[in-house]
Short mmCIF file of C-alpha atoms (C1' of nucleotides) in Angstrom, two decimals:
data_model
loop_
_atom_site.label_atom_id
_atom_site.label_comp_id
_atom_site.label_asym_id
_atom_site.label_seq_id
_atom_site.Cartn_x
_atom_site.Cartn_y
_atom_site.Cartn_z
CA UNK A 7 -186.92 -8.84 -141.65
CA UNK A 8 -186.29 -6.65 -138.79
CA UNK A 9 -185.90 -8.70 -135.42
CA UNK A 10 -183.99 -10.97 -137.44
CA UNK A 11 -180.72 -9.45 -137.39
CA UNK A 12 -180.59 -8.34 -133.69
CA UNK A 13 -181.75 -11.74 -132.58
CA UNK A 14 -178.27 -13.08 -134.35
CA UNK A 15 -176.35 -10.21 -133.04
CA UNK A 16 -177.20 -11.34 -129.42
CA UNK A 17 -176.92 -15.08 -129.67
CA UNK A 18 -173.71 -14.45 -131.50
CA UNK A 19 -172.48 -11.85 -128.35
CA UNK A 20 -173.93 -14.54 -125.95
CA UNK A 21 -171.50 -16.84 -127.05
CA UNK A 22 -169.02 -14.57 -126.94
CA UNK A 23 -168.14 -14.83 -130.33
CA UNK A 24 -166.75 -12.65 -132.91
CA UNK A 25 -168.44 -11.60 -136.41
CA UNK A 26 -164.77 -13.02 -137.79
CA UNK A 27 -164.78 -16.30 -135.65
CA UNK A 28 -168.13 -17.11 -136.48
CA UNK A 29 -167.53 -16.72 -140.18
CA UNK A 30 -164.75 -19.29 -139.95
CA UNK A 31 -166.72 -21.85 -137.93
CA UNK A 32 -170.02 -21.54 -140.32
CA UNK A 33 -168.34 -21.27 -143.64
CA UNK A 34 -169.71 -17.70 -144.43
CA UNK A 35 -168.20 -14.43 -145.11
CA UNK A 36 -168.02 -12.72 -142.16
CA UNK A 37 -169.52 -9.62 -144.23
CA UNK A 38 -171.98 -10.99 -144.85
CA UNK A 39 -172.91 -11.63 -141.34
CA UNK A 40 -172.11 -8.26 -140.72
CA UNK A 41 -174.61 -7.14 -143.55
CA UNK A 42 -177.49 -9.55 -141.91
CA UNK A 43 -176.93 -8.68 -138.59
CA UNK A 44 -177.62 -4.82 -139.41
CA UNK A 45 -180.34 -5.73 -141.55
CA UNK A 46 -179.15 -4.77 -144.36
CA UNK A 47 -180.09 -7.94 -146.47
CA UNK A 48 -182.35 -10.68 -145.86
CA UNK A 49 -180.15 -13.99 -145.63
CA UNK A 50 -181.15 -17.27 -147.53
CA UNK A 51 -182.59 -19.70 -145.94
CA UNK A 52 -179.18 -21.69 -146.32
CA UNK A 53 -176.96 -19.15 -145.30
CA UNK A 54 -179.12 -18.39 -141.98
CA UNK A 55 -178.89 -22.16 -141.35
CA UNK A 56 -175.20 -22.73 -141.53
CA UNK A 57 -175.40 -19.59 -139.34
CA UNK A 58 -177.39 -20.94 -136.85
CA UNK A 59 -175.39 -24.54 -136.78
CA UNK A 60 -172.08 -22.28 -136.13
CA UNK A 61 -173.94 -21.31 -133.14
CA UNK A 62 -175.55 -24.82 -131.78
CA UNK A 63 -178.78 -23.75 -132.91
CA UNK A 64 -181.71 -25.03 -135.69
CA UNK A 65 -184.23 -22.56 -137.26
CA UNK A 66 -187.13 -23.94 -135.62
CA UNK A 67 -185.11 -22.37 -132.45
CA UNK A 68 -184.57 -19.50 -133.62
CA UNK A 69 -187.91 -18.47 -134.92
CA UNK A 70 -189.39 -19.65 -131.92
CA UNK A 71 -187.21 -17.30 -129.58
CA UNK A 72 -188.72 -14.50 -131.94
CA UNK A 73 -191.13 -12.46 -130.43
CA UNK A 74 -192.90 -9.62 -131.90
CA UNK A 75 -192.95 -6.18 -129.64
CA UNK A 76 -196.05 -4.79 -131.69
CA UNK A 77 -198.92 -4.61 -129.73
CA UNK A 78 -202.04 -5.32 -131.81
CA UNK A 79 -206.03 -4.96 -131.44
CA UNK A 80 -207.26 -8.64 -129.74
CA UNK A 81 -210.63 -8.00 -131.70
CA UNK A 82 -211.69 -9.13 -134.93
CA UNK A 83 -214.41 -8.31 -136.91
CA UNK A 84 -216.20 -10.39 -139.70
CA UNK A 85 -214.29 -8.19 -142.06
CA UNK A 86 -210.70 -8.63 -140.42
CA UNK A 87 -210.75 -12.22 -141.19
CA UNK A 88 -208.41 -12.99 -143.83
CA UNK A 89 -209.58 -16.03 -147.00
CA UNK A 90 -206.73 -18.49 -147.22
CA UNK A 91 -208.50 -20.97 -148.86
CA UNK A 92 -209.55 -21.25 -152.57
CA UNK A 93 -212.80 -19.03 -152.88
CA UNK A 94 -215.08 -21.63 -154.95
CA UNK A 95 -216.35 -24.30 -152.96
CA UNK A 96 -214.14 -23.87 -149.71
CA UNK A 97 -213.38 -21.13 -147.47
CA UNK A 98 -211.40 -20.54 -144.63
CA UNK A 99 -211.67 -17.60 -142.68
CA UNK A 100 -208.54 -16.52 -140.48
CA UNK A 101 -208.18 -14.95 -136.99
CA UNK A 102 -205.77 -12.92 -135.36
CA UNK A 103 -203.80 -12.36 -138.83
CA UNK A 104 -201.26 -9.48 -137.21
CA UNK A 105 -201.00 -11.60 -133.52
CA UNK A 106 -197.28 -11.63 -132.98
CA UNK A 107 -195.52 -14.97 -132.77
CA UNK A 108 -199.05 -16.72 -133.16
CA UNK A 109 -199.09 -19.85 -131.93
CA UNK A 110 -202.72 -21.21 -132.67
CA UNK A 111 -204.48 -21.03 -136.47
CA UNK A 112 -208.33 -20.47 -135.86
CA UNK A 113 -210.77 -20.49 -138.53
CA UNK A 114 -213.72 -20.20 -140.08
CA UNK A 115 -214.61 -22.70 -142.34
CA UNK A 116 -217.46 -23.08 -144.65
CA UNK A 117 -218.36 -25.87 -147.28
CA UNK A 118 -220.79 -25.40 -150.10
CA UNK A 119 -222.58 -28.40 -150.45
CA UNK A 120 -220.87 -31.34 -151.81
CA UNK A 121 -217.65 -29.64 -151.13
CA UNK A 122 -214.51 -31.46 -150.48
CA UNK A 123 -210.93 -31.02 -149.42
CA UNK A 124 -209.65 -34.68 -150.87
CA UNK A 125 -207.07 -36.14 -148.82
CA UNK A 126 -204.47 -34.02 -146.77
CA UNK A 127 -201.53 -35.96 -145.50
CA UNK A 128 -199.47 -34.98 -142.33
CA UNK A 129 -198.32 -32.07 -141.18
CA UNK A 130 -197.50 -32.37 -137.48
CA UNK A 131 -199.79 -30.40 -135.78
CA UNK A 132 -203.11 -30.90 -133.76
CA UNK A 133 -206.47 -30.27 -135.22
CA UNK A 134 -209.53 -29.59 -133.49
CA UNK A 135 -213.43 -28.28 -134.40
CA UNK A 136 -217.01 -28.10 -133.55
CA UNK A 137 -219.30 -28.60 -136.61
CA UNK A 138 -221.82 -25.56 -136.19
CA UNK A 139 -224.30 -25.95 -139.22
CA UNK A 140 -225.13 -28.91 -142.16
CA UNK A 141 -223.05 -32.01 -141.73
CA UNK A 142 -219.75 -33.16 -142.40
CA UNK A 143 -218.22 -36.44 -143.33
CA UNK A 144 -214.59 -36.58 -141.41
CA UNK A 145 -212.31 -38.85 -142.65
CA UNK A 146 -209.46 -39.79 -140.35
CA UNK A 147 -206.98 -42.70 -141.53
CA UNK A 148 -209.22 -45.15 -142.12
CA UNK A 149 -212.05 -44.25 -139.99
CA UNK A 150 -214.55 -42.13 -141.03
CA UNK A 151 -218.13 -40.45 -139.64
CA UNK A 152 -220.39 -37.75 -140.28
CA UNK A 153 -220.38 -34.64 -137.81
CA UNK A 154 -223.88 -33.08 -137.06
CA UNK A 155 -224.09 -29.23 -135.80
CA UNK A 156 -222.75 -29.46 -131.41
CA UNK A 157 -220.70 -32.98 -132.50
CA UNK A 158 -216.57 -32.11 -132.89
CA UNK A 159 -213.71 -33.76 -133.69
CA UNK A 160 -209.61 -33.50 -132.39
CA UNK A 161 -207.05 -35.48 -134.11
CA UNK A 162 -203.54 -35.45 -134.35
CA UNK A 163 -202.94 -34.14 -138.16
CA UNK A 164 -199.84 -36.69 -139.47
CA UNK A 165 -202.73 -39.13 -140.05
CA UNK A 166 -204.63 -38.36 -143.20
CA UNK A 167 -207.88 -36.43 -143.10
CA UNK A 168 -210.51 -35.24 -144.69
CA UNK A 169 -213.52 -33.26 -144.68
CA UNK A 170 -216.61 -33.77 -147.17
CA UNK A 171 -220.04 -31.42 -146.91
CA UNK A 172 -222.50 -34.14 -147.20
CA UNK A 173 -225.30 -31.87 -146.32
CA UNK A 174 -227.47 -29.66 -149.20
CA UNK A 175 -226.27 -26.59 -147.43
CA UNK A 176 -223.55 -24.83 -146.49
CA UNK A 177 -221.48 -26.46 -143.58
CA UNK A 178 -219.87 -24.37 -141.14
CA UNK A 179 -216.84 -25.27 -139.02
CA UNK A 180 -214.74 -23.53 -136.40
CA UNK A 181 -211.49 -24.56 -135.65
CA UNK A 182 -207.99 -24.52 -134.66
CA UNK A 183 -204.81 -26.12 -135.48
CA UNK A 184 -201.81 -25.38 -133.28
CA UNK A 185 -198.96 -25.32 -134.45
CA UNK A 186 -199.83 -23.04 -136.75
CA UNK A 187 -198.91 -24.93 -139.71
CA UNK A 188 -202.13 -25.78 -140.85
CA UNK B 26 -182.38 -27.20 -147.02
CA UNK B 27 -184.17 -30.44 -148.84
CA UNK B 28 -187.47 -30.82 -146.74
CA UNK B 29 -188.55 -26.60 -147.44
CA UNK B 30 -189.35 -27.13 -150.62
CA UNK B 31 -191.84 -30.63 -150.01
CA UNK B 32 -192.81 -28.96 -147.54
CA UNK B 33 -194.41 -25.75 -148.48
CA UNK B 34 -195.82 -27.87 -151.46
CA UNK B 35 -197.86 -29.69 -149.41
CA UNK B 36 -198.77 -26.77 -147.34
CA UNK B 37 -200.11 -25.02 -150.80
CA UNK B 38 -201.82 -28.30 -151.89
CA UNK B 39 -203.56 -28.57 -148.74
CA UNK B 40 -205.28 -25.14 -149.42
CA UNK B 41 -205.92 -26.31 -153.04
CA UNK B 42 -204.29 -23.43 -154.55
CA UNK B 43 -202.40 -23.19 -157.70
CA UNK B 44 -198.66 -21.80 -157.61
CA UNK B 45 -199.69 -18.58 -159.49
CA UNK B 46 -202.60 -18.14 -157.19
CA UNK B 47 -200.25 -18.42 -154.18
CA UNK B 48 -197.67 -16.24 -156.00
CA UNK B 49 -200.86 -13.11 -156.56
CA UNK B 50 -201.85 -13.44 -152.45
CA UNK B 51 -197.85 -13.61 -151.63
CA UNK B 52 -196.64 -10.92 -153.92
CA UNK B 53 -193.76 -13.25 -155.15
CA UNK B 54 -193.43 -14.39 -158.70
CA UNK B 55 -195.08 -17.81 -159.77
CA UNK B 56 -191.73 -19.17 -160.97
CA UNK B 57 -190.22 -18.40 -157.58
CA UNK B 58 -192.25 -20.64 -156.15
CA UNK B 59 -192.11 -23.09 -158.77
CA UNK B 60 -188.25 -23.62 -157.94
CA UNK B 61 -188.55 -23.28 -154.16
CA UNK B 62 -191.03 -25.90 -153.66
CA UNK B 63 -188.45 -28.27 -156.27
CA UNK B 64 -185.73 -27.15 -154.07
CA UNK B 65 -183.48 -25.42 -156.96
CA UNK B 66 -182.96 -22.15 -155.07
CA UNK B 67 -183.05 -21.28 -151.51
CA UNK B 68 -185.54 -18.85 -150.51
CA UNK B 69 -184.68 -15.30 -148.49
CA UNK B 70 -185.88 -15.26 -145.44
CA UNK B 71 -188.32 -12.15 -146.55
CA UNK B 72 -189.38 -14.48 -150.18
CA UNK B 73 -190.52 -17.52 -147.75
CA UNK B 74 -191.61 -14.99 -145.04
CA UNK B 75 -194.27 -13.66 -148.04
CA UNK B 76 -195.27 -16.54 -149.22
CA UNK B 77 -196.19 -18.10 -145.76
CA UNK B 78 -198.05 -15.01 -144.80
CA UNK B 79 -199.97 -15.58 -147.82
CA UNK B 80 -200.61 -19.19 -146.23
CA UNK B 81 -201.80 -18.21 -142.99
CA UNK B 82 -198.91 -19.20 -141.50
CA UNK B 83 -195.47 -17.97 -139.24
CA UNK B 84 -191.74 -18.95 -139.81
CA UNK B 85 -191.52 -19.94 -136.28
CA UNK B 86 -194.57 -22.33 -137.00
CA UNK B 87 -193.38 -23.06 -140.66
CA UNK B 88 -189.67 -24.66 -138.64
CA UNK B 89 -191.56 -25.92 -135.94
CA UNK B 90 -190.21 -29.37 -134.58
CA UNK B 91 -191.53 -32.48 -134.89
CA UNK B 92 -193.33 -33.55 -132.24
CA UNK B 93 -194.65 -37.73 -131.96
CA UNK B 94 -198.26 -38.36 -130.81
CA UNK B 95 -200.07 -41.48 -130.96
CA UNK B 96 -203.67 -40.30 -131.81
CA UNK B 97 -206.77 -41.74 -130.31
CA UNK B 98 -210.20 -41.59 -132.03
CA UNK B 99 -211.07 -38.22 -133.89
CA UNK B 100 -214.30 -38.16 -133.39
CA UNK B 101 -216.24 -36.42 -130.35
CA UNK B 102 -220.08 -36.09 -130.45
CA UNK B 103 -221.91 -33.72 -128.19
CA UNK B 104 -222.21 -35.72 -125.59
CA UNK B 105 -218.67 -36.62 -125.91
CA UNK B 106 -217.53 -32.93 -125.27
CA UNK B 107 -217.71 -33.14 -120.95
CA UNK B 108 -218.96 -29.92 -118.90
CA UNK B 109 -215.63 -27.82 -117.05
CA UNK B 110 -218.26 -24.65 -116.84
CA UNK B 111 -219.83 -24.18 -113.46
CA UNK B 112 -223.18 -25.00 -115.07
CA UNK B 113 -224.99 -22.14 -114.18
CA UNK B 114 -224.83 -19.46 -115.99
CA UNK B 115 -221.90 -20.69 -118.18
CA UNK B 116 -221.09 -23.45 -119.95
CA UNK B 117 -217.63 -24.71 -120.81
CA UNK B 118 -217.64 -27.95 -123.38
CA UNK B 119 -214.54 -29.59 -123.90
CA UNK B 120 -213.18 -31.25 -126.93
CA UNK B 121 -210.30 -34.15 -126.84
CA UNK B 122 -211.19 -35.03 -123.65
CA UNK B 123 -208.74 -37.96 -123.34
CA UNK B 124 -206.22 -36.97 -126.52
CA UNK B 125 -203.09 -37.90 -125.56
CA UNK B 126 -200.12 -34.95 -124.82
CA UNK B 127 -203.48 -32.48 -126.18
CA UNK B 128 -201.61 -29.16 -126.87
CA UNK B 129 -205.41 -27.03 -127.40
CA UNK B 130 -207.96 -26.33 -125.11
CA UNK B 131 -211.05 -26.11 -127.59
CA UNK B 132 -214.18 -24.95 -125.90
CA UNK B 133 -218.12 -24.78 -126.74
CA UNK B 134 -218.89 -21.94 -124.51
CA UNK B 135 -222.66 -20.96 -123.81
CA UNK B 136 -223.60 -17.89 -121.63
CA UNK B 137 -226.96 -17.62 -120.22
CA UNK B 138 -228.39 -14.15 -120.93
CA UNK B 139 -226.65 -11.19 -118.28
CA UNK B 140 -223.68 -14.05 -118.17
CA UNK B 141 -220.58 -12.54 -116.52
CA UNK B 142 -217.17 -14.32 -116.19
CA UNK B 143 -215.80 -11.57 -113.92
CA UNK B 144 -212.54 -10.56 -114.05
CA UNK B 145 -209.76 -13.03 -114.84
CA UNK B 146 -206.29 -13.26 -115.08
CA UNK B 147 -204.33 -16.53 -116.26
CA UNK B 148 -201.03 -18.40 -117.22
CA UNK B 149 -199.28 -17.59 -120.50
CA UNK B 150 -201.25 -18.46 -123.06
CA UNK B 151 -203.38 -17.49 -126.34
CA UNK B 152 -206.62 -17.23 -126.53
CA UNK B 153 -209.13 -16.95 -129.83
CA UNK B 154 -212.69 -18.08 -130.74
CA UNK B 155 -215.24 -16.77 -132.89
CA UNK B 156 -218.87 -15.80 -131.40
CA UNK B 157 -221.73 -17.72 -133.04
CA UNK B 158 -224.73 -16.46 -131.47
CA UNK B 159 -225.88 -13.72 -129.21
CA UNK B 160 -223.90 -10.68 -128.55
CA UNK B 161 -220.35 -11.18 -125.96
CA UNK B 162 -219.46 -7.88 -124.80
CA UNK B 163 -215.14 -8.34 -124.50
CA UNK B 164 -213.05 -6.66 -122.44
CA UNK B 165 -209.03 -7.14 -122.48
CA UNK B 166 -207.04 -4.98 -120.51
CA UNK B 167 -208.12 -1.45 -120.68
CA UNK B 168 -210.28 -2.25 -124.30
CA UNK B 169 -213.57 -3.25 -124.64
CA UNK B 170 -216.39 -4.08 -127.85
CA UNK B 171 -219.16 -6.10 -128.44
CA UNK B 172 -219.38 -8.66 -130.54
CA UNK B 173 -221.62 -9.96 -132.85
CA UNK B 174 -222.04 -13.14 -134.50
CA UNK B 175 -219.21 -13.87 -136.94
CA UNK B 176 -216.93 -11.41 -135.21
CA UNK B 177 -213.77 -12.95 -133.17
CA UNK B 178 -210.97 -12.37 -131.01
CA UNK B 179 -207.33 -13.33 -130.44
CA UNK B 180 -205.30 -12.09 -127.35
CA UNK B 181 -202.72 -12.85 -124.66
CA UNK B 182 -204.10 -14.76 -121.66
CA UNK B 183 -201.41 -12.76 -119.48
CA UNK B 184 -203.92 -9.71 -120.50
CA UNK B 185 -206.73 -8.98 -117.75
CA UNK B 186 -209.77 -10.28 -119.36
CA UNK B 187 -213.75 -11.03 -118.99
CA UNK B 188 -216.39 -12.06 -121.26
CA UNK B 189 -220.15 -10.85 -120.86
CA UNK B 190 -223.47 -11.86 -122.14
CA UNK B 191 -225.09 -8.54 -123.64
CA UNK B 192 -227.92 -9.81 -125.08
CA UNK B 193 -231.11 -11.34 -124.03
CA UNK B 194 -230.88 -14.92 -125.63
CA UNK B 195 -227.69 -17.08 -124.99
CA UNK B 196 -224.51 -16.16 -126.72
CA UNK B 197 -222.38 -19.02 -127.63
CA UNK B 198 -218.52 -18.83 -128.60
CA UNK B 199 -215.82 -21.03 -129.60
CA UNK B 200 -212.74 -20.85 -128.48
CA UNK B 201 -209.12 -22.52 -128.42
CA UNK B 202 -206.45 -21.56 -125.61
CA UNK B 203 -202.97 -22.78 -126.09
CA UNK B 204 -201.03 -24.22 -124.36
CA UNK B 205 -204.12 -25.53 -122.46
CA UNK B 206 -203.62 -24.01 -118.76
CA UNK B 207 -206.63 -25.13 -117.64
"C1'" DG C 13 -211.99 -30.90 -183.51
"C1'" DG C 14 -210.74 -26.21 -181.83
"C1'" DC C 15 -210.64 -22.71 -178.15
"C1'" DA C 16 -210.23 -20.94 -173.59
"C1'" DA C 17 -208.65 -21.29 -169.04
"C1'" DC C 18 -206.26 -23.71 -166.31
"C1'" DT C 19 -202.01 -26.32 -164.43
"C1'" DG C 20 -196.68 -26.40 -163.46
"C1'" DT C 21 -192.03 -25.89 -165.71
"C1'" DC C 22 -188.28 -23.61 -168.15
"C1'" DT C 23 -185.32 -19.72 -169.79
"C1'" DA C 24 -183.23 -15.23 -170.37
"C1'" DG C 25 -182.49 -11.18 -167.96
"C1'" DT C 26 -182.69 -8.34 -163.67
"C1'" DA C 27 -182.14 -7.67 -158.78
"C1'" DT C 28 -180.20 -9.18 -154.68
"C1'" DT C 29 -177.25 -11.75 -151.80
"C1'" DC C 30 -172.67 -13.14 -150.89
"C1'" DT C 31 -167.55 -12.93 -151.12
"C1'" DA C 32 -162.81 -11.06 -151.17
"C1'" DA C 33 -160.24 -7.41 -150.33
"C1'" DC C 34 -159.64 -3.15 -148.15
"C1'" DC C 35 -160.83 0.51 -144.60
"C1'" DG C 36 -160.34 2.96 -140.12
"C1'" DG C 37 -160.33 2.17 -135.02
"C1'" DT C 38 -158.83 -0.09 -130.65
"C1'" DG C 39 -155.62 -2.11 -127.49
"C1'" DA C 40 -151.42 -4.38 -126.21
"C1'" DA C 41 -146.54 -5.36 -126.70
"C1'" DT C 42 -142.24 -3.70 -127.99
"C1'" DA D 15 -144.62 5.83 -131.70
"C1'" DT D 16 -144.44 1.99 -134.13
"C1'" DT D 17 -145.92 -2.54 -135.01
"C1'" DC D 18 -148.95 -6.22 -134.71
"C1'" DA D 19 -153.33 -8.48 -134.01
"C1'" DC D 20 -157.74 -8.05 -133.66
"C1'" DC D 21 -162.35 -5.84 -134.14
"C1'" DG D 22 -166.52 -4.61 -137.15
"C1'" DG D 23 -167.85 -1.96 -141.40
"C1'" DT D 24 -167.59 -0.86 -146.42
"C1'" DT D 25 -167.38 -1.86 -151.35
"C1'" DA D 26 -166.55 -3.75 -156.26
"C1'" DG D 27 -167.33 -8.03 -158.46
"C1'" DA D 28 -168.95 -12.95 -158.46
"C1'" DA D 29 -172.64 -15.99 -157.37
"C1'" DT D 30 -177.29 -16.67 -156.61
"C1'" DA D 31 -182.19 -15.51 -155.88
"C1'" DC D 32 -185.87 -13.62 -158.26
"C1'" DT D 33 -188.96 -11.98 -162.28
"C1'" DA D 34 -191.43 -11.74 -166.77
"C1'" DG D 35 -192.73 -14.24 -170.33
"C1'" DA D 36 -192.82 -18.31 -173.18
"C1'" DC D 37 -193.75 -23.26 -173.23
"C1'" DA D 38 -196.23 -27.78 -172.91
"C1'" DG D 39 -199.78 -30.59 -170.72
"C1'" DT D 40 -204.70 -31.01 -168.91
"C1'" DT D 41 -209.49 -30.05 -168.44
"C1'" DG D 42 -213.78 -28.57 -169.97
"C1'" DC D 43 -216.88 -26.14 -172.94
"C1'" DC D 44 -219.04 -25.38 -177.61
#
DNA sequence: GGCAACTGTCTAGTATTCTAACCGGTGAAT
DNA sequence: ATTCACCGGTTAGAATACTAGACAGTTGCC
């Protein structure tokens, strides 16, 4: 939304480019670049990546160079820790939801007992935990071992993985995952 | 752009939520999602901004590049995780000892009752951990607040800061730091 | 067998992006 | 001072993203 626009405005000025001379060299109307560089509309994906190839860059690039100027609160209470998981059996609890350009995914996690995430395939990214309470069965490729509360795990997450509560309570698990992709 | 669509799929399944569940958290429709993840429309940069919020993730960690790692073994039991702590008063266990090209620093930390780190300043980097047990009195920059078990924390390392044991039995914490400037 | 509560897909209509053409302003050459 | 070439901004209309609701398939309960 907002940073969006003046970010393109600068790498287009950096270049020394015009709004008319970058329309011709990424196929799209230079109004419309106009229009996105003012933040007037929010481009499509598409259109922002012809952009960006007009001006020798990718998206991951260009997000990456984005940094939030908004200053937020670095603590967190139980409350302030957002669900992204499904509710029912699994939960993952979220820190640092409003950190600008977050670069790390920490959670919570808790398994009711039996639980079970089946099999997640890769996403590149790292993973890494300490199993706090019950015990859980970590599956990783074909290897596979169950975690007691102090034992951890770090793995690289384009193999497949998963996690099974083979304790009859809860299990708890803290983690992170960085890039944030999860 | 092909790979969005597979992509944020398999970000959704991971979480084992439904498209329409997705689409209440994200505030977009369910058929919006339907067609992005099949790649029949491109999404605005606010639409897949929305839905990735809803995901616990960023755009800059959504494009992220792909990065090759040849993983070693997952699996780290407590006596795995080696001792960086000065052993005193503080413990510092670390996880993924020898992971290759390891992009988190993920700690066990354990502070001895009256625990003090002092003041400390350190490369750029994010820090965030939960606190398990105990009570960690926080300070970062000019702020400062206890916290309780189930409470966390996510700031800039560039930020002044110093973690103190306020209670009278050990307070533990886990943490990641990325990149790990250790 | 229903019936209810899910799942994801499809379609018609609305909202938004995107384009083509036009606008005024600047500066340089004649 | 006119003309020309360029700049970025504005605006109807075309193209596309997006929404609400209907649809079919699956699961599980009674």
């Amino acid at each position: 939304m907002s940073q969006i626009g003046e970010h393109l405005r600068e790498l287009r000025r950096r270049r020394h480019l015009g709004i008319r001379e970058l329309a011709a060299r990424s196929g799209i109307s230079h109004s419309t670049i106009s229009l996105i560089e003012r933040d007037r509309i929010s481009p499509s994906v598409d259109t922002l990546s012809a952009i960006l190839d007009a001006l020798g860059t990718t998206l991951p690039g260009f997000f990456s160079g984005i940094t939030s100027v908004v200053p937020s609160s670095p603590f967190y209470s139980s409350r302030d820790c957002i669900e992204i998981g499904n509710h029912d059996s699994i939960s993952y609890r979220m820190l640092g939801v409003n950190f600008p350009n977050r670069t790390v995914l920490m959670l919570h996690e808790t398994y009711a007992p039996g639980a079970d995430t089946g099999e997640a395939f890769s996403h590149q990214a790292q993973e890494a935990g300490f199993v706090m309470t019950g015990a859980v069965e970590l599956t990783v490729g074909s290897e596979s071992r169950v975690l007691m509360p102090g034992d951890g795990y770090y793995f690289d997450s384009r193999s497949p993985h998963r996690f099974r509560n083979v304790s009859n309570e809860a299990s708890q698990i803290i983690s992170a995952v960085t890039p944030p992709t999860y």
